[in-house]
XYZ file of C-alpha atoms in Angstrom:
146
model
C -19.936 2.347 6.636
C -16.717 0.627 5.699
C -15.536 1.445 1.532
C -12.553 -0.415 0.764
C -12.051 -0.171 -3.354
C -9.073 -1.186 -5.377
C -8.130 -0.354 -8.702
C -4.689 -1.608 -10.028
C -2.824 0.576 -12.333
C -0.159 0.353 -13.937
C 2.361 0.015 -11.595
C 0.338 1.489 -8.891
C -2.510 0.437 -6.882
C -4.893 2.649 -5.382
C -7.360 2.057 -2.143
C -9.503 3.794 -0.042
C -10.176 3.318 4.078
C -12.576 5.638 5.240
C -12.289 8.256 7.448
C -14.376 10.373 7.778
C -17.978 10.628 5.577
C -17.026 12.022 2.360
C -13.163 11.580 3.097
C -11.444 8.652 3.004
C -7.835 7.768 3.113
C -5.938 6.622 -0.431
C -2.648 4.368 -0.658
C -0.824 4.433 -3.707
C 2.236 1.559 -3.607
C 4.306 1.936 -6.401
C 7.834 0.991 -7.966
C 10.738 2.802 -6.482
C 12.906 1.628 -9.639
C 14.141 5.845 -10.243
C 15.152 6.625 -6.620
C 12.832 9.248 -5.797
C 9.808 7.529 -4.979
C 9.053 6.910 -1.458
C 7.005 3.565 -2.187
C 3.964 3.954 -0.233
C 2.568 7.520 -0.275
C -0.921 8.260 1.892
C -3.857 11.279 0.800
C -7.120 12.205 2.369
C -9.721 11.900 -0.047
C -12.515 14.091 -0.964
C -14.936 11.849 -2.162
C -17.012 15.508 -2.719
C -15.181 17.147 -5.140
C -12.390 14.149 -6.143
C -9.079 15.827 -4.473
C -6.364 14.589 -3.371
C -4.928 15.977 -0.414
C -0.966 14.218 0.023
C -0.287 13.473 4.024
C 2.281 11.180 4.248
C 4.856 9.241 2.951
C 6.749 6.167 3.449
C 9.772 4.570 2.062
C 10.493 0.842 0.905
C 11.596 -0.885 -2.653
C 8.860 -1.660 -4.528
C 5.902 -1.525 -3.431
C 3.931 -2.967 -6.418
C 0.548 -3.975 -4.371
C -1.068 -2.991 -1.193
C -3.767 -4.726 1.490
C -5.542 -3.369 4.384
C -6.422 -5.701 7.604
C -10.214 -5.566 7.434
C -10.101 -3.405 10.916
C -8.148 -0.659 9.185
C -5.309 -0.815 11.403
C -2.066 -2.343 9.324
C -1.179 -2.154 5.938
C 0.224 -5.000 4.346
C 2.560 -3.939 1.072
C 4.775 -6.359 -1.228
C 8.339 -5.367 -1.365
C 10.782 -6.776 -4.119
C 14.384 -5.115 -3.619
C 17.902 -6.292 -4.195
C 18.970 -7.955 -0.563
C 16.094 -10.551 -1.599
C 13.526 -12.122 -3.847
C 10.192 -10.361 -1.913
C 8.881 -10.230 1.056
C 5.862 -9.112 3.062
C 6.390 -5.582 5.094
C 3.659 -5.229 7.967
C 2.565 -1.700 8.180
C 0.129 0.179 11.180
C -1.056 2.778 10.179
C -2.217 5.728 12.422
C -5.934 7.245 11.585
C -5.603 10.673 12.881
C -2.552 11.467 11.610
C -2.761 9.493 8.122
C 0.927 7.938 8.617
C 2.690 4.764 8.522
C 4.817 2.516 10.706
C 7.112 -0.498 9.250
C 6.386 -3.621 11.785
C 8.136 -5.993 9.868
C 8.782 -7.875 6.972
C 8.823 -11.205 6.186
C 9.936 -13.567 3.128
C 6.726 -14.982 1.341
C 8.150 -16.950 -1.213
C 10.198 -15.681 -4.536
C 8.823 -12.815 -6.535
C 5.213 -11.656 -4.577
C 2.752 -9.743 -6.832
C -0.448 -9.531 -5.504
C -0.655 -9.455 -0.905
C -4.053 -10.377 1.240
C -5.293 -10.527 4.226
C -7.920 -12.506 5.917
C -11.347 -11.258 7.468
C -9.414 -12.295 11.238
C -6.735 -10.529 10.518
C -4.685 -13.512 10.775
C -3.294 -14.825 7.754
C -1.564 -12.891 5.109
C -1.406 -14.005 1.908
C 0.765 -13.649 -0.803
C 0.216 -14.636 -5.078
C 4.192 -15.204 -6.480
C 4.687 -14.981 -10.689
C 8.197 -16.634 -9.915
C 6.783 -20.485 -9.932
C 2.883 -19.278 -9.229
C 3.059 -20.539 -5.768
C 1.246 -18.520 -2.659
C 2.510 -18.168 0.539
C 0.579 -18.082 3.693
C 1.667 -16.182 6.847
C 0.337 -16.233 10.177
C -0.295 -12.484 11.504
C 0.629 -11.383 15.075
C -1.849 -10.050 17.638
C 0.933 -6.328 16.895
C 0.125 -6.899 13.141
C 2.965 -8.283 12.089
C 3.419 -11.670 9.954
C 5.995 -14.043 11.009
């Protein structure tokens, strides 16, 4: 059974993607302005005990919102850093190891604050607070937006 739960709290976003019956993966995206935070943290979450166990972390600037593809193979993150006004970063997700591998990043417009992926995994959509626009990026077979 697939479960997806989204809870936005302050500057972190939590997602659960089923790993086993009582364990789920928990992805936390966060701002990295302090220089000590990796950006995306992956935990295993035990739904019986409520205990999270840190599995891995990926360094990316200001991953303030995340989306997981329906097939759970890809994670998309809003990425704002000093080199651009914002982009969508794509990662492949290894369920066995609980790790993310950077694929690429593409601009979706100025200052994205929300990202989603369509059910057929063919489009990534970003909402922008800079101008109130929406960016739609096609997704290639390898999960990379273009």
